[in-house]
CSV table of C-alpha atoms and ligand atoms in Angstrom, one decimal:
chain,number,residue,atom,x,y,z
A,13,MET,CA,0.0,0.0,0.0
A,14,GLY,CA,1.4,3.4,-1.0
A,15,VAL,CA,0.9,6.9,0.3
A,16,ASN,CA,-2.1,7.6,-2.0
A,17,ASP,CA,-3.9,4.5,-0.7
A,18,PHE,CA,-3.2,5.6,2.8
A,19,SER,CA,-4.5,9.1,2.0
A,20,ARG,CA,-7.7,7.8,0.5
A,21,ARG,CA,-8.3,5.8,3.6
A,22,MET,CA,-7.7,9.0,5.7
A,23,ALA,CA,-10.1,10.8,3.4
A,24,LEU,CA,-12.8,8.3,4.2
A,25,ARG,CA,-12.2,8.5,7.9
A,26,SER,CA,-12.0,12.3,7.9
A,27,GLY,CA,-15.2,12.5,5.8
A,28,LEU,CA,-17.1,10.3,8.2
A,29,ALA,CA,-15.7,12.3,11.1
A,30,THR,CA,-16.9,15.6,9.7
A,31,GLY,CA,-20.5,14.6,9.1
A,32,GLY,CA,-22.5,15.8,6.2
A,33,LEU,CA,-19.9,18.1,4.7
A,34,GLY,CA,-17.3,15.3,4.5
A,35,LEU,CA,-19.7,12.7,3.1
A,36,ALA,CA,-21.1,15.2,0.5
A,37,ALA,CA,-17.6,15.9,-0.6
A,38,LEU,CA,-16.7,12.2,-0.9
A,39,VAL,CA,-19.7,10.8,-2.9
A,40,PRO,CA,-19.1,12.9,-6.1
A,41,ALA,CA,-15.4,11.9,-6.0
A,42,VAL,CA,-16.3,8.2,-6.0
A,43,SER,CA,-18.7,8.7,-8.9
A,44,ALA,CA,-16.4,10.8,-11.0
A,45,SER,CA,-13.5,8.4,-10.8
A,46,GLY,CA,-15.7,5.5,-11.8
A,47,SER,CA,-13.4,3.2,-10.0
A,48,GLY,CA,-15.1,3.2,-6.6
A,49,ARG,CA,-11.9,4.7,-5.2
A,50,LEU,CA,-12.0,7.8,-3.1
A,51,ALA,CA,-10.2,11.0,-4.1
A,52,PRO,CA,-7.2,11.7,-2.0
A,53,ALA,CA,-7.7,14.0,1.0
A,54,ALA,CA,-5.5,16.9,1.8
A,55,HIS,CA,-2.6,15.1,3.2
A,56,PRO,CA,-1.5,16.1,6.7
A,57,ASP,CA,1.1,18.8,6.2
A,58,THR,CA,3.6,18.6,8.9
A,59,SER,CA,5.6,21.4,7.5
A,60,THR,CA,2.8,23.9,8.2
A,61,GLY,CA,1.5,22.0,11.2
A,62,THR,CA,-1.8,21.3,9.6
A,63,HIS,CA,-3.7,18.0,10.0
A,64,THR,CA,-6.6,16.7,7.9
A,65,LEU,CA,-8.9,17.1,11.0
A,66,THR,CA,-9.4,20.3,13.0
A,67,PRO,CA,-9.2,20.0,16.8
A,68,ALA,CA,-13.0,20.1,17.0
A,69,GLN,CA,-13.4,17.4,14.3
A,70,ALA,CA,-10.9,15.2,16.1
A,71,TRP,CA,-12.7,15.6,19.4
A,72,ARG,CA,-16.1,14.8,17.8
A,73,ARG,CA,-14.6,11.6,16.4
A,74,LEU,CA,-13.5,10.5,19.8
A,75,ALA,CA,-16.8,11.5,21.3
A,76,ARG,CA,-18.6,9.4,18.8
A,77,GLY,CA,-16.4,6.5,19.6
A,78,ASN,CA,-17.0,6.9,23.3
A,79,HIS,CA,-20.7,7.0,22.7
A,80,ALA,CA,-20.4,3.7,20.9
A,81,TRP,CA,-18.4,2.2,23.7
A,82,ALA,CA,-20.8,3.5,26.4
A,83,THR,CA,-23.9,2.2,24.7
A,84,GLY,CA,-22.4,-1.3,23.9
A,85,ALA,CA,-22.2,-0.5,20.1
A,86,ARG,CA,-18.4,-0.5,19.8
A,87,THR,CA,-17.3,-1.2,16.2
A,88,CYS,CA,-13.6,-2.0,16.9
A,89,PRO,CA,-12.4,-0.2,13.7
A,90,ASP,CA,-9.1,-0.2,12.0
A,91,GLU,CA,-7.7,-3.5,13.3
A,92,ASP,CA,-7.4,-5.3,10.0
A,93,LEU,CA,-4.3,-6.7,8.3
A,94,PRO,CA,-4.3,-4.4,5.3
A,95,LEU,CA,-4.3,-1.4,7.5
A,96,ARG,CA,-1.6,-2.8,9.6
A,97,HIS,CA,0.5,-3.0,6.4
A,98,GLU,CA,-0.4,0.5,5.4
A,99,LEU,CA,0.6,1.9,8.7
A,100,ALA,CA,3.9,0.1,8.8
A,101,HIS,CA,5.6,3.0,7.0
A,102,GLU,CA,3.7,6.1,8.1
A,103,GLN,CA,1.1,7.3,10.6
A,104,HIS,CA,-1.1,10.4,11.0
A,105,PRO,CA,-2.8,10.0,14.4
A,106,PHE,CA,-5.4,12.7,15.0
A,107,ALA,CA,-5.2,12.7,18.8
A,108,VAL,CA,-2.8,12.3,21.7
A,109,VAL,CA,-4.6,10.8,24.7
A,110,VAL,CA,-2.9,11.1,28.1
A,111,SER,CA,-4.5,8.8,30.6
A,112,CYS,CA,-4.0,6.7,33.7
A,113,ILE,CA,-2.4,3.3,33.7
A,114,ASP,CA,-5.6,1.8,35.2
A,115,SER,CA,-6.6,-1.5,33.5
A,116,ARG,CA,-10.2,-0.4,33.2
A,117,VAL,CA,-9.5,2.7,31.1
A,118,PRO,CA,-7.7,1.7,27.9
A,119,PRO,CA,-8.1,4.7,25.6
A,120,GLU,CA,-8.4,2.8,22.4
A,121,THR,CA,-11.3,0.9,23.9
A,122,VAL,CA,-13.2,3.7,25.6
A,123,PHE,CA,-12.9,5.8,22.4
A,124,ASP,CA,-13.5,2.9,20.1
A,125,GLN,CA,-10.4,3.5,18.0
A,126,GLY,CA,-8.0,1.2,16.2
A,127,LEU,CA,-4.5,1.3,14.7
A,128,GLY,CA,-3.0,4.6,13.7
A,129,SER,CA,-5.6,6.8,15.4
A,130,MET,CA,-4.0,8.0,18.6
A,131,PHE,CA,-0.8,8.5,20.4
A,132,VAL,CA,-1.4,7.2,23.9
A,133,VAL,CA,0.6,8.3,27.0
A,134,ARG,CA,-0.2,6.6,30.2
A,135,THR,CA,1.1,7.3,33.7
A,136,GLY,CA,-0.3,6.9,37.2
A,137,ALA,CA,-3.2,9.5,37.5
A,138,GLN,CA,-2.0,11.0,34.2
A,139,THR,CA,0.9,12.8,36.0
A,140,VAL,CA,3.5,14.5,33.8
A,141,ASP,CA,7.1,15.5,34.1
A,142,GLY,CA,9.6,16.6,31.5
A,143,LEU,CA,10.0,13.2,30.0
A,144,VAL,CA,6.3,12.6,29.7
A,145,THR,CA,5.6,16.1,28.3
A,146,GLY,CA,8.2,15.4,25.6
A,147,SER,CA,6.2,12.4,24.6
A,148,ILE,CA,3.0,14.4,24.5
A,149,GLU,CA,4.6,17.1,22.4
A,150,TYR,CA,5.8,14.5,19.8
A,151,GLY,CA,2.4,14.1,18.1
A,152,PRO,CA,1.7,17.9,17.5
A,153,VAL,CA,5.3,18.7,16.7
A,154,GLU,CA,6.2,15.8,14.4
A,155,HIS,CA,2.8,14.7,13.0
A,156,ALA,CA,0.6,17.8,13.3
A,157,THR,CA,-1.7,15.9,15.6
A,158,PRO,CA,-4.5,18.4,16.3
A,159,LEU,CA,-5.8,17.3,19.6
A,160,ILE,CA,-4.5,16.4,23.1
A,161,VAL,CA,-6.9,14.8,25.6
A,162,VAL,CA,-6.0,14.5,29.2
A,163,MET,CA,-8.3,12.0,30.8
A,164,GLY,CA,-8.8,11.3,34.5
A,165,HIS,CA,-11.1,8.6,35.7
A,166,GLN,CA,-13.5,7.7,38.5
A,167,ARG,CA,-12.0,5.9,41.5
A,168,CYS,CA,-8.4,6.3,40.4
A,169,GLY,CA,-6.3,4.0,42.4
A,170,ALA,CA,-3.2,6.2,42.1
A,171,VAL,CA,-5.0,9.2,43.5
A,172,LYS,CA,-6.6,7.0,46.3
A,173,ALA,CA,-3.2,5.7,47.2
A,174,THR,CA,-1.8,9.2,47.2
A,175,VAL,CA,-4.6,10.5,49.5
A,176,GLU,CA,-4.0,7.6,51.9
A,177,SER,CA,-0.2,8.1,51.9
A,178,ILE,CA,-0.6,11.8,52.7
A,179,GLU,CA,-3.4,11.5,55.3
A,180,HIS,CA,-1.9,8.6,57.1
A,181,HIS,CA,1.7,9.8,56.8
A,182,HIS,CA,2.6,6.5,55.2
A,183,PRO,CA,5.4,7.2,52.7
A,184,LEU,CA,5.6,5.0,49.6
A,185,PRO,CA,8.8,3.7,47.9
A,186,PRO,CA,10.8,6.5,46.2
A,187,HIS,CA,9.5,6.1,42.7
A,188,LEU,CA,5.9,5.7,43.8
A,189,ASN,CA,6.4,8.6,46.0
A,190,ALA,CA,7.3,10.7,43.0
A,191,VAL,CA,3.8,10.1,41.7
A,192,VAL,CA,2.4,11.2,45.1
A,193,ASP,CA,4.5,14.4,45.0
A,194,SER,CA,3.1,15.1,41.5
A,195,ILE,CA,-0.5,14.7,42.7
A,196,ARG,CA,0.0,16.4,46.1
A,197,PRO,CA,-0.9,20.0,44.9
A,198,ALA,CA,-4.2,18.8,43.4
A,199,TYR,CA,-4.9,17.0,46.7
A,200,GLU,CA,-4.1,20.1,48.7
A,201,ARG,CA,-6.6,22.1,46.7
A,202,ALA,CA,-9.2,19.4,46.8
A,203,ARG,CA,-8.9,19.1,50.6
A,204,ARG,CA,-9.9,22.7,51.1
A,205,HIS,CA,-13.2,22.2,49.2
A,206,GLY,CA,-14.3,19.1,51.2
A,207,GLY,CA,-16.6,16.5,49.8
A,208,ASP,CA,-15.2,13.4,48.1
A,209,VAL,CA,-11.6,14.4,48.2
A,210,VAL,CA,-10.4,11.5,46.0
A,211,ASP,CA,-12.8,12.4,43.2
A,212,ARG,CA,-12.1,16.1,43.5
A,213,THR,CA,-8.4,15.4,43.4
A,214,ILE,CA,-8.8,13.4,40.2
A,215,ARG,CA,-10.6,16.2,38.5
A,216,ILE,CA,-8.2,18.9,39.7
A,217,GLN,CA,-5.2,16.8,38.8
A,218,THR,CA,-6.6,16.5,35.2
A,219,LEU,CA,-7.2,20.2,35.0
A,220,ARG,CA,-3.8,21.0,36.3
A,221,THR,CA,-2.2,18.8,33.7
A,222,VAL,CA,-4.1,20.6,30.9
A,223,ALA,CA,-3.3,24.0,32.4
A,224,ALA,CA,0.4,23.1,32.3
A,225,LEU,CA,0.2,22.0,28.6
A,226,ALA,CA,-1.8,25.1,27.7
A,227,VAL,CA,1.3,27.2,28.6
A,228,ASP,CA,3.8,24.8,27.2
A,229,PRO,CA,6.0,27.0,24.9
A,230,VAL,CA,6.1,24.3,22.2
A,231,LEU,CA,2.3,23.9,22.1
A,232,VAL,CA,1.2,27.5,22.6
A,233,PRO,CA,1.9,28.7,19.0
A,234,LYS,CA,-0.1,25.8,17.7
A,235,ILE,CA,-3.0,26.5,20.0
A,236,ASP,CA,-2.9,30.2,19.0
A,237,LYS,CA,-2.9,29.2,15.4
A,238,GLY,CA,-6.0,27.0,15.8
A,239,VAL,CA,-4.3,23.8,14.8
A,240,LEU,CA,-4.2,22.3,18.3
A,241,GLY,CA,-6.8,21.9,20.9
A,242,LEU,CA,-6.7,20.6,24.4
A,243,VAL,CA,-9.5,18.7,26.3
A,244,ALA,CA,-9.5,17.9,30.0
A,245,ALA,CA,-11.8,14.9,30.4
A,246,TYR,CA,-13.2,12.6,33.0
A,247,TYR,CA,-14.1,8.9,32.5
A,248,SER,CA,-16.9,7.3,34.5
A,249,LEU,CA,-16.3,3.7,35.3
A,250,ASP,CA,-20.0,3.4,36.1
A,251,THR,CA,-21.3,4.6,32.8
A,252,GLY,CA,-18.4,4.3,30.4
A,253,ARG,CA,-18.9,7.9,29.4
A,254,VAL,CA,-16.2,10.5,29.0
A,255,SER,CA,-17.3,14.0,30.0
A,256,VAL,CA,-15.5,17.3,29.3
A,257,LEU,CA,-14.1,19.3,32.2
A,258,ARG,CA,-12.4,22.1,30.2
A,259,THR,CA,-11.3,22.8,26.6
A,260,VAL,CA,-8.5,25.0,25.3
A,261,GLY,CA,-8.3,26.2,21.7
A,262,MET,CA,-11.3,24.3,20.5
A,263,ARG,CA,-12.7,26.6,17.8
A,264,PRO,CA,-16.0,25.7,16.2
A,265,SER,CA,-15.6,23.8,12.9
B,321,LIG,ZN1,-6.1,5.9,37.8
């Protein structure tokens, strides 16, 4: 499979992701060619930092996938052998998802996505440091990926362990304690508000991570240009649904 075949497949995916406009644009292209093949889409242009999908379109695609997952209608797309071969030489993921290591929250599953769709970065309670931030930047910088989603989740074990460690003065081993230290500022804020301190810490931790990325000097120019958007999200283990806590740079499109 060559680049043009890959681009045609991206065209189909992008068209489906953009709703009526995308489908209307694709149908005449199929008829005109007479071959049943789709016209190539605008290829992601990494030199100008432009992807086929806008940040809003990328988020809608993930939201649709999550709806399918939450309602038991998951389609498990893009896991076939031909696509695996196509992707062997290039990729154009439309999202970076930063989430927890929790076994119940695999991003590809909860967003119903397959191969080549997302860069996935997973750490305990989606904590970030310089090394992790570099991995997050990789998609937007090298592949013009238009969307970063930071996703916390209900009943996060890493946050629960952090709260217990702090409140019971029970230090964890050094590397685990580094995770505790990263979550501690969110906990301190959550504690002042009362209520379910674990759940509030999860949400604040997610928002803090997005706030840090929103001022990242590498990402800011892309956000300002409208080619990168950020979403702070929360996944419910009870419902399977992802809800939005905050967005940055998500212009209507
Ligand atoms: Zn977790």
